[in-house]
Coordinates of C-alpha atoms in Angstrom, one line a residue:
M8 CA -31.5 15.3 -13.0
K9 CA -28.5 15.2 -10.7
Q10 CA -27.3 11.9 -12.1
I11 CA -27.6 13.4 -15.7
L12 CA -25.5 16.4 -14.8
I13 CA -22.9 14.2 -13.1
T14 CA -22.6 11.9 -16.2
T15 CA -22.4 15.0 -18.6
L16 CA -19.7 16.3 -16.4
L17 CA -17.6 13.1 -16.7
I18 CA -18.2 13.0 -20.4
L19 CA -16.7 16.4 -20.7
M20 CA -13.7 15.2 -18.7
G21 CA -13.3 12.3 -21.0
C22 CA -13.5 9.7 -18.1
V23 CA -16.9 8.0 -18.3
S24 CA -16.9 4.3 -17.2
S25 CA -19.0 1.6 -18.8
V26 CA -18.2 -0.6 -15.7
A27 CA -20.2 -0.5 -12.5
Q28 CA -18.2 0.0 -9.5
S29 CA -18.0 -2.9 -7.0
Q30 CA -18.8 -2.6 -3.2
V31 CA -16.1 -1.3 -1.1
Q32 CA -14.8 -3.6 1.5
V33 CA -13.9 -1.8 4.8
L34 CA -11.3 -3.9 6.7
S35 CA -10.6 -1.3 9.6
E36 CA -11.0 2.3 10.5
R37 CA -8.2 3.2 8.1
H38 CA -8.0 0.4 5.5
A39 CA -10.3 -0.6 2.6
M40 CA -10.1 -2.4 -0.7
Q41 CA -12.2 -2.2 -3.8
R42 CA -12.2 -4.5 -7.0
I43 CA -11.5 -2.3 -10.2
S44 CA -11.7 -3.2 -13.8
G45 CA -8.8 -3.2 -16.3
Q46 CA -11.0 -3.0 -19.4
K47 CA -9.7 0.6 -20.0
N48 CA -6.3 1.9 -19.9
Y49 CA -6.6 4.3 -17.2
L50 CA -8.1 4.5 -13.8
M51 CA -9.3 8.0 -13.0
L52 CA -9.0 8.8 -9.2
P53 CA -11.0 11.5 -7.6
V54 CA -8.8 14.0 -5.6
E55 CA -9.8 16.3 -2.7
E56 CA -7.0 18.4 -2.0
A57 CA -8.0 19.3 1.7
E58 CA -7.8 15.8 2.7
E59 CA -4.7 13.8 3.9
E60 CA -2.6 11.6 1.6
A61 CA -3.8 8.1 1.3
H62 CA -1.4 5.2 0.6
V63 CA -2.8 3.3 -2.4
K64 CA -1.5 -0.1 -4.0
I65 CA -3.0 -1.5 -7.4
I66 CA -2.7 -5.2 -7.0
Y67 CA -2.9 -7.6 -9.9
D68 CA -2.2 -11.4 -9.8
N69 CA -1.1 -10.9 -6.1
K70 CA 1.6 -8.4 -7.1
I71 CA 1.7 -4.6 -6.5
V72 CA 1.8 -3.1 -10.0
K73 CA 1.5 0.6 -8.8
E74 CA 2.0 2.1 -5.4
F75 CA 1.7 5.9 -4.6
N76 CA 0.2 8.5 -2.3
V77 CA -2.9 10.4 -3.3
R78 CA -5.4 12.8 -1.6
L79 CA -8.4 10.5 -2.3
A80 CA -11.8 12.5 -2.2
V81 CA -13.7 12.1 1.1
N82 CA -16.5 14.7 0.8
K83 CA -16.2 16.2 -2.7
V84 CA -14.2 15.8 -6.0
D85 CA -11.8 18.6 -6.8
Y86 CA -10.4 17.1 -9.9
Y87 CA -9.2 13.7 -11.4
V88 CA -5.8 12.2 -11.8
P89 CA -5.2 9.3 -14.4
V90 CA -3.3 6.1 -13.4
D91 CA -2.1 4.0 -16.2
I92 CA -3.4 0.5 -15.5
S93 CA -2.9 -1.0 -19.0
V94 CA -0.3 -3.4 -17.4
I95 CA -3.2 -5.4 -16.0
N96 CA -4.2 -6.4 -19.6
G97 CA -7.9 -5.9 -19.4
K98 CA -8.4 -8.1 -16.2
D99 CA -9.8 -7.0 -12.9
A100 CA -7.4 -5.8 -10.2
L101 CA -7.5 -4.6 -6.5
I102 CA -7.2 -1.2 -5.3
D103 CA -6.1 -1.3 -1.7
V104 CA -6.2 2.0 0.4
D105 CA -4.5 2.8 3.7
F106 CA -6.0 6.3 4.7
G107 CA -3.6 6.6 7.6
D108 CA -4.5 7.5 11.2
G109 CA -7.2 10.1 10.0
R110 CA -6.7 12.5 12.8
N111 CA -7.4 15.4 10.6
R112 CA -10.1 13.8 8.5
R113 CA -13.6 15.4 8.6
H114 CA -15.3 12.3 7.9
S115 CA -14.9 9.0 9.9
D116 CA -17.1 6.5 8.0
I117 CA -14.7 5.1 5.3
K118 CA -17.6 3.2 3.3
N119 CA -19.4 6.6 2.7
Y120 CA -16.1 8.3 1.1
V121 CA -17.1 9.7 -2.3
C122 CA -14.1 8.4 -3.9
W123 CA -15.6 4.8 -4.1
T124 CA -18.5 6.0 -6.1
K125 CA -16.5 8.5 -8.3
I126 CA -13.8 6.1 -9.3
D127 CA -13.8 6.1 -13.2
Y128 CA -12.1 4.8 -16.4
T129 CA -11.0 5.9 -19.7
D130 CA -8.9 4.7 -22.7
K131 CA -7.5 8.1 -23.4
I132 CA -6.2 10.9 -21.2
D133 CA -8.1 14.2 -21.4
T134 CA -5.3 16.7 -21.9
A135 CA -7.7 19.5 -22.4
N136 CA -6.7 22.7 -20.4
R137 CA -9.5 23.3 -18.0
E138 CA -7.5 26.2 -16.4
T139 CA -7.1 28.6 -19.2
R140 CA -7.3 31.6 -16.9
W141 CA -3.7 30.9 -15.4
R142 CA -2.0 28.1 -17.3
P143 CA 0.9 29.6 -19.3
I144 CA 0.7 29.6 -23.1
Y145 CA 4.5 29.8 -23.8
H146 CA 6.0 28.2 -20.7
H147 CA 6.4 24.6 -20.0
T148 CA 3.9 23.0 -17.6
P149 CA 2.8 19.4 -16.9
T150 CA -0.5 18.3 -18.3
Y151 CA -1.5 17.0 -14.9
G152 CA -0.2 17.2 -11.4
W153 CA 2.5 18.9 -9.3
M154 CA 5.8 19.9 -10.9
N155 CA 9.1 21.3 -9.2
D156 CA 12.7 21.1 -10.3
P157 CA 13.9 20.7 -14.0
N158 CA 16.0 17.7 -14.0
G159 CA 18.4 15.8 -16.3
M160 CA 18.3 18.3 -19.2
F161 CA 20.3 17.5 -22.4
Y162 CA 20.4 18.5 -26.1
K163 CA 21.0 15.9 -28.8
D164 CA 20.1 15.5 -32.5
G165 CA 18.3 18.8 -32.6
V166 CA 16.0 18.0 -29.6
W167 CA 16.0 19.7 -26.2
N168 CA 15.2 17.1 -23.6
L169 CA 13.5 18.4 -20.3
Y170 CA 13.0 16.0 -17.4
F171 CA 11.1 17.4 -14.5
Q172 CA 10.4 16.2 -11.1
Y173 CA 6.8 16.0 -10.4
N174 CA 3.7 14.1 -8.9
P175 CA 1.6 12.2 -11.4
Y176 CA -1.2 11.6 -8.8
G177 CA -2.1 15.2 -7.5
S178 CA -1.2 18.8 -7.7
T179 CA 0.8 19.0 -4.4
W180 CA 4.3 17.6 -3.7
E181 CA 4.4 13.9 -3.5
N182 CA 5.4 10.7 -5.3
M183 CA 8.6 12.3 -6.9
T184 CA 9.0 11.0 -10.4
W185 CA 10.8 12.1 -13.6
G186 CA 8.5 13.0 -16.4
H187 CA 9.8 14.0 -19.8
S188 CA 9.0 16.7 -22.3
T189 CA 10.9 17.6 -25.7
S190 CA 11.2 20.7 -27.8
T191 CA 13.1 21.6 -31.0
D192 CA 12.6 25.4 -30.2
L193 CA 12.7 25.7 -26.3
V194 CA 9.1 27.2 -26.4
N195 CA 6.8 24.5 -27.5
W196 CA 7.1 21.3 -25.5
T197 CA 5.6 17.8 -26.0
Y198 CA 5.2 15.6 -23.0
Q199 CA 6.7 12.0 -23.6
G200 CA 5.7 10.2 -20.5
D201 CA 7.2 9.3 -17.2
V202 CA 10.6 7.7 -17.5
I203 CA 12.2 7.4 -14.1
E204 CA 9.8 6.1 -11.3
P205 CA 10.1 5.4 -7.7
D206 CA 11.6 2.1 -6.6
A207 CA 12.9 0.2 -3.6
L208 CA 15.6 2.9 -3.0
G209 CA 13.1 5.7 -2.8
T210 CA 11.4 8.3 -4.8
I211 CA 13.3 10.2 -7.5
F212 CA 14.6 13.6 -6.6
S213 CA 16.7 15.9 -8.8
G214 CA 19.6 15.2 -11.0
S215 CA 21.3 15.5 -14.3
S216 CA 22.2 13.7 -17.6
V217 CA 25.1 13.5 -19.9
V218 CA 25.6 12.2 -23.5
D219 CA 28.3 9.5 -23.3
Y220 CA 29.8 9.9 -26.8
K221 CA 33.1 8.0 -26.0
N222 CA 31.3 5.1 -24.3
T223 CA 33.2 5.7 -20.9
A224 CA 30.4 3.9 -18.9
G225 CA 30.4 1.0 -21.3
F226 CA 26.6 1.4 -22.2
G227 CA 27.2 2.3 -25.7
E228 CA 28.4 5.4 -27.6
G229 CA 26.0 8.2 -27.4
A230 CA 24.1 6.6 -24.5
I231 CA 22.4 9.0 -22.3
I232 CA 23.5 8.6 -18.6
S233 CA 21.3 10.1 -15.8
Y234 CA 22.0 10.7 -12.3
Y235 CA 19.4 11.3 -9.7
T236 CA 18.9 11.1 -6.0
S237 CA 17.0 8.2 -4.5
A238 CA 15.1 9.6 -1.6
G239 CA 14.3 6.6 0.8
Q240 CA 15.1 6.2 4.5
S241 CA 18.2 8.2 3.4
Q242 CA 19.3 10.2 0.4
T243 CA 21.6 8.3 -2.0
Q244 CA 22.7 8.8 -5.5
S245 CA 21.7 6.5 -8.4
M246 CA 22.1 6.3 -12.1
A247 CA 20.1 5.1 -15.1
Y248 CA 21.0 4.8 -18.7
S249 CA 19.2 5.0 -22.0
T250 CA 20.2 3.7 -25.4
D251 CA 17.2 5.4 -27.4
N252 CA 18.0 9.1 -26.8
G253 CA 16.3 9.2 -23.5
K254 CA 13.1 8.0 -24.3
T255 CA 13.4 4.9 -21.9
F256 CA 15.8 4.1 -19.1
K257 CA 17.3 1.2 -17.4
K258 CA 18.4 1.6 -13.9
Y259 CA 21.9 0.6 -13.0
S260 CA 21.9 -2.6 -11.2
D261 CA 24.5 -1.6 -8.6
N262 CA 22.7 1.4 -7.3
P263 CA 23.3 3.5 -5.2
I264 CA 26.5 4.8 -6.7
L265 CA 27.1 7.4 -3.8
T266 CA 26.1 7.4 -0.2
S267 CA 26.6 9.6 2.8
N268 CA 25.3 9.9 6.5
L269 CA 24.3 13.4 5.8
P270 CA 20.5 14.0 5.7
D271 CA 20.6 16.5 3.1
F272 CA 22.8 14.7 0.2
R273 CA 21.2 15.2 -3.3
D274 CA 20.9 16.6 -6.6
P275 CA 24.0 15.3 -8.5
K276 CA 25.2 17.4 -11.5
V277 CA 27.7 15.6 -13.9
L278 CA 29.8 17.3 -16.4
W279 CA 32.9 16.4 -18.6
N280 CA 36.0 18.4 -17.7
D281 CA 38.1 18.8 -20.8
E282 CA 41.2 20.3 -18.9
A283 CA 41.3 17.6 -16.4
S284 CA 40.2 14.8 -18.8
H285 CA 37.7 13.3 -16.4
W286 CA 34.1 13.6 -15.5
N287 CA 33.3 15.6 -12.5
L288 CA 30.1 15.5 -10.3
I289 CA 29.0 18.1 -7.8
L290 CA 26.2 17.6 -5.4
A291 CA 24.6 19.4 -2.4
A292 CA 25.8 18.0 0.9
G293 CA 24.2 20.0 3.7
Q294 CA 25.6 23.7 3.7
Q295 CA 28.1 22.9 1.1
M296 CA 28.8 21.4 -2.5
N297 CA 30.9 18.2 -2.6
I298 CA 33.0 17.6 -5.9
Y299 CA 33.8 14.2 -7.2
S300 CA 35.8 12.8 -10.3
S301 CA 35.3 9.6 -12.2
K302 CA 36.8 8.1 -15.5
N303 CA 33.9 5.8 -16.1
L304 CA 30.7 7.5 -14.8
K305 CA 30.3 4.7 -12.2
D306 CA 33.2 4.9 -9.8
W307 CA 33.5 8.4 -8.1
K308 CA 36.3 9.7 -6.1
Y309 CA 35.7 12.6 -3.5
E310 CA 37.9 15.6 -4.5
S311 CA 36.8 18.6 -2.4
S312 CA 34.1 20.6 -0.9
F313 CA 33.1 24.2 -1.2
G314 CA 30.8 26.5 0.6
E315 CA 31.7 26.8 4.4
G316 CA 31.7 30.8 5.1
Y317 CA 30.7 31.7 1.5
G318 CA 27.6 33.3 0.4
N319 CA 24.3 33.1 1.9
H320 CA 23.6 30.2 4.3
G321 CA 20.0 31.0 5.3
G322 CA 18.7 27.7 4.0
V323 CA 19.5 24.4 2.6
W324 CA 21.8 24.3 -0.4
E325 CA 20.3 22.5 -3.4
C326 CA 20.5 21.7 -7.0
P327 CA 24.1 22.8 -8.1
D328 CA 25.8 23.4 -11.4
L329 CA 29.2 23.9 -12.4
L330 CA 29.9 25.6 -15.7
K331 CA 33.0 26.8 -17.6
M332 CA 32.8 30.4 -19.0
G333 CA 35.8 31.2 -20.9
D334 CA 38.8 31.2 -18.6
K335 CA 36.5 31.1 -15.5
W336 CA 34.0 28.9 -13.8
L337 CA 30.5 29.4 -12.5
L338 CA 29.1 27.5 -9.4
I339 CA 25.3 27.7 -9.1
C340 CA 23.8 27.1 -5.8
N341 CA 20.1 27.1 -5.2
I342 CA 19.1 27.9 -1.7
N343 CA 15.8 27.4 0.2
P344 CA 14.9 29.4 2.2
G345 CA 17.3 32.5 2.4
G346 CA 16.2 34.2 -0.9
P347 CA 16.5 38.0 -1.1
F348 CA 12.8 38.5 -0.7
G349 CA 12.0 35.3 1.3
G350 CA 11.9 31.7 0.5
S351 CA 13.8 30.1 -2.3
A352 CA 16.3 31.6 -4.8
T353 CA 19.4 31.2 -7.0
Q354 CA 22.7 32.3 -5.8
Y355 CA 26.1 31.8 -7.4
F356 CA 30.1 32.1 -7.3
V357 CA 32.4 33.0 -9.9
G358 CA 36.0 31.6 -9.7
S359 CA 38.4 28.9 -10.9
F360 CA 38.1 25.0 -10.9
D361 CA 41.0 22.7 -11.9
G362 CA 38.8 19.6 -11.8
H363 CA 39.6 18.9 -8.2
K364 CA 38.7 22.1 -6.3
F365 CA 36.6 25.2 -6.8
T366 CA 38.1 28.4 -5.6
C367 CA 35.8 31.5 -5.4
E368 CA 37.3 34.8 -6.5
S369 CA 35.0 37.0 -4.4
K370 CA 35.1 37.6 -0.6
P371 CA 33.3 35.0 1.5
E372 CA 30.6 37.6 2.6
V373 CA 29.7 38.5 -1.0
T374 CA 26.3 37.1 -2.1
K375 CA 25.3 37.3 -5.7
W376 CA 21.7 36.4 -6.9
M377 CA 20.9 35.4 -10.2
D378 CA 17.3 36.7 -10.4
Y379 CA 15.6 39.0 -8.1
G380 CA 12.0 37.9 -8.3
K381 CA 10.4 35.6 -5.9
D382 CA 9.8 32.9 -8.4
H383 CA 13.1 31.6 -9.9
Y384 CA 14.5 28.5 -8.4
A385 CA 16.3 25.1 -9.1
T386 CA 18.2 26.8 -12.1
V387 CA 20.4 24.3 -13.8
S388 CA 21.7 24.0 -17.4
F389 CA 21.1 21.7 -20.5
S390 CA 24.2 19.6 -21.1
N391 CA 25.6 19.2 -24.5
A392 CA 24.0 22.5 -25.8
P393 CA 25.1 23.4 -29.2
D394 CA 27.5 26.1 -30.3
G395 CA 29.0 26.4 -26.8
R396 CA 25.9 27.9 -25.5
I397 CA 24.9 27.8 -21.8
V398 CA 21.2 27.5 -21.6
V399 CA 19.5 27.2 -18.2
L400 CA 15.8 26.6 -17.2
P401 CA 14.4 27.7 -13.7
W402 CA 11.4 26.3 -11.8
M403 CA 9.0 29.4 -11.6
S404 CA 7.6 29.2 -8.1
N405 CA 8.7 29.6 -4.4
W406 CA 8.4 27.0 -1.7
Q407 CA 6.8 29.4 0.5
Y408 CA 3.5 29.1 -1.4
A409 CA 4.1 26.6 -4.3
N410 CA 1.5 24.1 -2.8
Q411 CA -1.1 26.8 -2.5
V412 CA -1.2 28.7 -5.8
P413 CA -4.7 28.9 -7.1
T414 CA -4.5 26.0 -9.8
Q415 CA -5.5 22.4 -9.5
Q416 CA -5.3 20.5 -12.8
Y417 CA -1.6 21.3 -12.6
R418 CA 0.8 23.5 -10.5
S419 CA 4.0 25.2 -11.4
A420 CA 5.6 26.1 -14.7
N421 CA 9.4 26.5 -15.8
G422 CA 10.6 29.9 -16.3
L423 CA 11.7 31.0 -19.8
P424 CA 15.1 29.4 -21.0
R425 CA 17.9 31.7 -20.4
E426 CA 21.5 32.2 -21.9
L427 CA 24.3 32.8 -19.3
S428 CA 27.6 34.6 -19.6
L429 CA 29.8 36.9 -17.4
F430 CA 30.1 40.8 -17.2
T431 CA 32.3 42.8 -14.9
Y432 CA 31.0 45.8 -12.9
E433 CA 33.3 47.8 -10.4
G434 CA 35.9 44.9 -10.4
E435 CA 33.5 42.0 -9.6
D436 CA 32.2 39.4 -12.3
Y437 CA 28.4 38.8 -12.4
V438 CA 26.3 36.5 -14.3
C439 CA 24.7 38.1 -17.5
V440 CA 21.3 36.7 -18.0
K441 CA 19.4 37.0 -21.3
P442 CA 16.4 35.2 -22.8
S443 CA 17.3 32.5 -25.4
P444 CA 17.0 33.6 -28.9
E445 CA 14.3 31.0 -29.6
V446 CA 12.1 33.0 -27.2
F447 CA 12.1 36.1 -29.3
A448 CA 11.4 34.0 -32.4
A449 CA 8.1 33.0 -30.9
F450 CA 6.6 36.5 -31.2
E451 CA 5.4 38.4 -34.3
Q452 CA 8.0 40.8 -35.8
K453 CA 5.5 43.8 -36.0
P454 CA 4.2 45.4 -32.8
T455 CA 0.5 45.6 -31.9
G456 CA -1.5 48.3 -30.3
S457 CA -3.1 46.1 -27.4
L458 CA -1.8 44.1 -24.5
Q459 CA -2.8 40.5 -24.4
S460 CA -2.5 37.9 -21.8
A461 CA 0.7 36.4 -23.5
A462 CA 2.9 39.1 -24.9
Y463 CA 6.5 40.4 -25.1
L464 CA 7.0 44.0 -24.3
E465 CA 10.1 46.1 -25.5
V466 CA 10.7 49.2 -23.5
T467 CA 13.1 51.8 -24.9
N468 CA 13.7 55.6 -24.6
I469 CA 14.1 55.0 -20.7
K470 CA 14.4 58.0 -18.5
S471 CA 15.2 58.2 -14.9
N472 CA 12.4 57.0 -12.7
A473 CA 10.7 55.5 -15.7
S474 CA 7.5 53.3 -14.8
I475 CA 5.5 50.7 -16.6
V476 CA 2.1 49.7 -15.0
L477 CA 0.2 46.7 -16.3
C478 CA -3.5 46.7 -15.0
N479 CA -7.1 45.7 -15.9
D480 CA -10.4 47.4 -15.2
K481 CA -10.8 45.4 -12.0
G482 CA -8.2 47.6 -10.3
E483 CA -5.5 44.8 -10.5
K484 CA -2.0 45.9 -11.4
V485 CA 1.6 45.3 -11.4
A486 CA 3.9 48.3 -11.2
M487 CA 7.4 48.3 -12.4
V488 CA 9.8 51.2 -11.8
Y489 CA 13.3 51.9 -12.9
D490 CA 15.3 54.3 -10.6
E491 CA 18.4 55.4 -12.6
K492 CA 19.8 57.6 -9.6
N493 CA 19.7 54.5 -7.1
R494 CA 20.5 52.0 -10.0
T495 CA 17.5 49.8 -9.1
F496 CA 14.5 48.0 -10.8
S497 CA 11.5 47.0 -8.9
M498 CA 8.3 45.1 -9.5
D499 CA 5.4 45.6 -7.1
R500 CA 2.7 42.6 -7.3
T501 CA 0.8 43.5 -3.9
E502 CA -2.1 44.4 -5.9
S503 CA -1.6 42.1 -8.9
G504 CA -5.0 40.2 -8.5
L505 CA -5.4 36.9 -6.3
T506 CA -2.8 37.1 -3.6
D507 CA -4.6 35.9 -0.4
F508 CA -3.9 32.3 -0.8
N509 CA -0.5 32.7 1.2
N510 CA 0.7 35.7 3.2
D511 CA 4.1 35.5 1.7
F512 CA 2.9 36.1 -1.9
K513 CA 2.3 39.9 -1.7
A514 CA 5.6 41.4 -2.3
K515 CA 7.7 44.2 -4.1
T516 CA 10.9 42.9 -5.4
T517 CA 13.9 45.0 -6.2
A518 CA 17.2 44.2 -8.1
P519 CA 20.4 46.2 -8.5
T520 CA 21.0 47.2 -12.3
Y521 CA 24.7 47.3 -12.2
G522 CA 24.7 50.6 -14.3
T523 CA 22.3 52.1 -16.5
I524 CA 19.2 50.2 -18.4
K525 CA 18.8 51.2 -22.0
K526 CA 16.4 48.7 -22.9
L527 CA 14.0 46.4 -20.9
Q528 CA 12.4 43.1 -22.3
I529 CA 9.3 42.1 -20.5
F530 CA 7.6 38.8 -21.0
V531 CA 3.9 38.4 -19.9
D532 CA 2.1 35.2 -19.7
N533 CA -1.2 34.3 -18.1
S534 CA 0.3 33.9 -14.6
S535 CA 3.8 35.3 -14.9
I536 CA 5.9 38.5 -15.6
E537 CA 9.6 38.1 -16.4
A538 CA 11.7 41.3 -16.9
F539 CA 15.3 41.5 -18.3
D540 CA 17.8 44.1 -18.9
A541 CA 18.4 43.7 -22.7
D542 CA 22.3 43.9 -21.8
G543 CA 21.8 40.8 -19.3
K544 CA 22.5 42.8 -16.1
M545 CA 19.2 42.2 -14.5
S546 CA 16.4 39.5 -14.4
M547 CA 13.5 39.5 -12.3
T548 CA 10.8 36.6 -12.4
N549 CA 7.4 36.9 -10.6
L550 CA 4.2 34.9 -10.6
V551 CA 0.9 37.0 -10.8
F552 CA -2.7 35.6 -10.8
P553 CA -5.0 38.3 -12.2
N554 CA -8.8 37.6 -12.2
K555 CA -8.8 39.2 -15.6
P556 CA -5.8 39.5 -17.9
Y557 CA -4.1 42.9 -17.9
D558 CA -5.0 44.7 -21.0
K559 CA -3.8 48.2 -20.3
I560 CA -0.3 49.8 -20.1
L561 CA 0.4 53.0 -18.3
A562 CA 4.0 54.0 -19.2
K563 CA 5.8 57.1 -17.8
G564 CA 9.4 58.1 -18.8
C565 CA 9.7 55.4 -21.6
K566 CA 8.3 53.9 -24.8
V567 CA 6.6 50.5 -25.0
K568 CA 6.1 48.4 -27.9
V569 CA 4.0 45.0 -27.7
Y570 CA 4.4 42.0 -29.7
N571 CA 2.0 39.1 -29.7
L572 CA 2.8 35.5 -30.0
K573 CA 2.9 33.9 -33.4
K574 CA -0.3 32.0 -34.1

């Protein structure tokens, strides 16, 4: 009966094997091998998240065809991850596993690890969402595995291209690879596969892409040129190019293109500078941003650095962006830790840039945050966006607890796409943040009378000390309060549902409103709440994990209309 149940479960997961497992060969207290079959396209590896990373090599014809780290199951199987083994052309291969020193392993006899009997095969990856309670409906998520920073985003020929840094072999950070998703409406995304994978220079960290319309790099007119950090023994900068609109990439033979002796040297963002008639590259270098210039996208000249003494330095500076906004420039600087409520966040600077040096217009001690929630990070823009739009996308999580949030088939989502501009308040320029128009188009035009797990809330007729509480019959709630007198908006998720997976998750976040809020736009998905001032002067992004969807709204001092997603 037990075997029947196991077989039934594997059928439901779409990964039943018709090939018997070969006997494991234990070579030492940390090293073992097992023969695997290539008769199917994918190897399904069993994962146990409480275990340590094991180093895995898939060996075919005496060559390593795959190499990665994965938390192979020792005592029980939490979930499976697919490994593409189609390259071995139906032949047998070898899986070679080094389990490390095993100091924290709870089971010492390698031959009895459950992974050896639970390895399976499939011809087609099961993409069914087995975590419907919390997986977002209208936010981008990976089908499998861990995801963090959005990377290399660009728009071309009606298609928004999103690359994302992720782990194909587990739902915790590891094996950094660029996955690829595309969309025509910024809401519905289609996974296109893995495009830039680890190599001899290291794993693949964050970066950017540009459309080289004038063939300045020599790879062809309209080629997509991508830049990323190769994270090996040191962090260096590499490039790759695509001649099929970003579907596949070839790595530049002379990588790396930039090196440094700094331990934190990463996340290149490239842009064309019309005024200076050259390309600029900005990247994070410790506690500052380095700026470079180039005519051919290959040879880069150091121009200047920005950051010393400016803004928040409570953590490492990461994921920069440099954007022209009218007659001013915006420098985005993501920082971890050091956020206004702990952990990671996005700060920014407004000033001038002549193609060589960025000059901040604010006093050095002034810190400006783009979003006042706990879960808005690694925010960067799409290059080549149409009609002069500045469209950005954040990673919707926080490094304090991102590896512990209560999902396993996948971890992390992107926040909603946002449009950026500038506004002035009391003599200072600030970033105006609004949801992209495509987001509103995803919802029905007529309001409904009930709150669902994926909805858009329009809040009007707002009085002083207005409040909106989303709740369910389990006593779980999220309370949002607008304080007109103190010009603040707050969101309290301390009783929002499941919060005990990390001590830093419980939080009440508060944002300045820079004046009066006349209308609020609140977007609810299965595991997130994003609130915006309709005039763009405030945004707040927070994750929530209710055990039951919020289905009630308690509103005081305001009027709330609810709009459902279009079917």
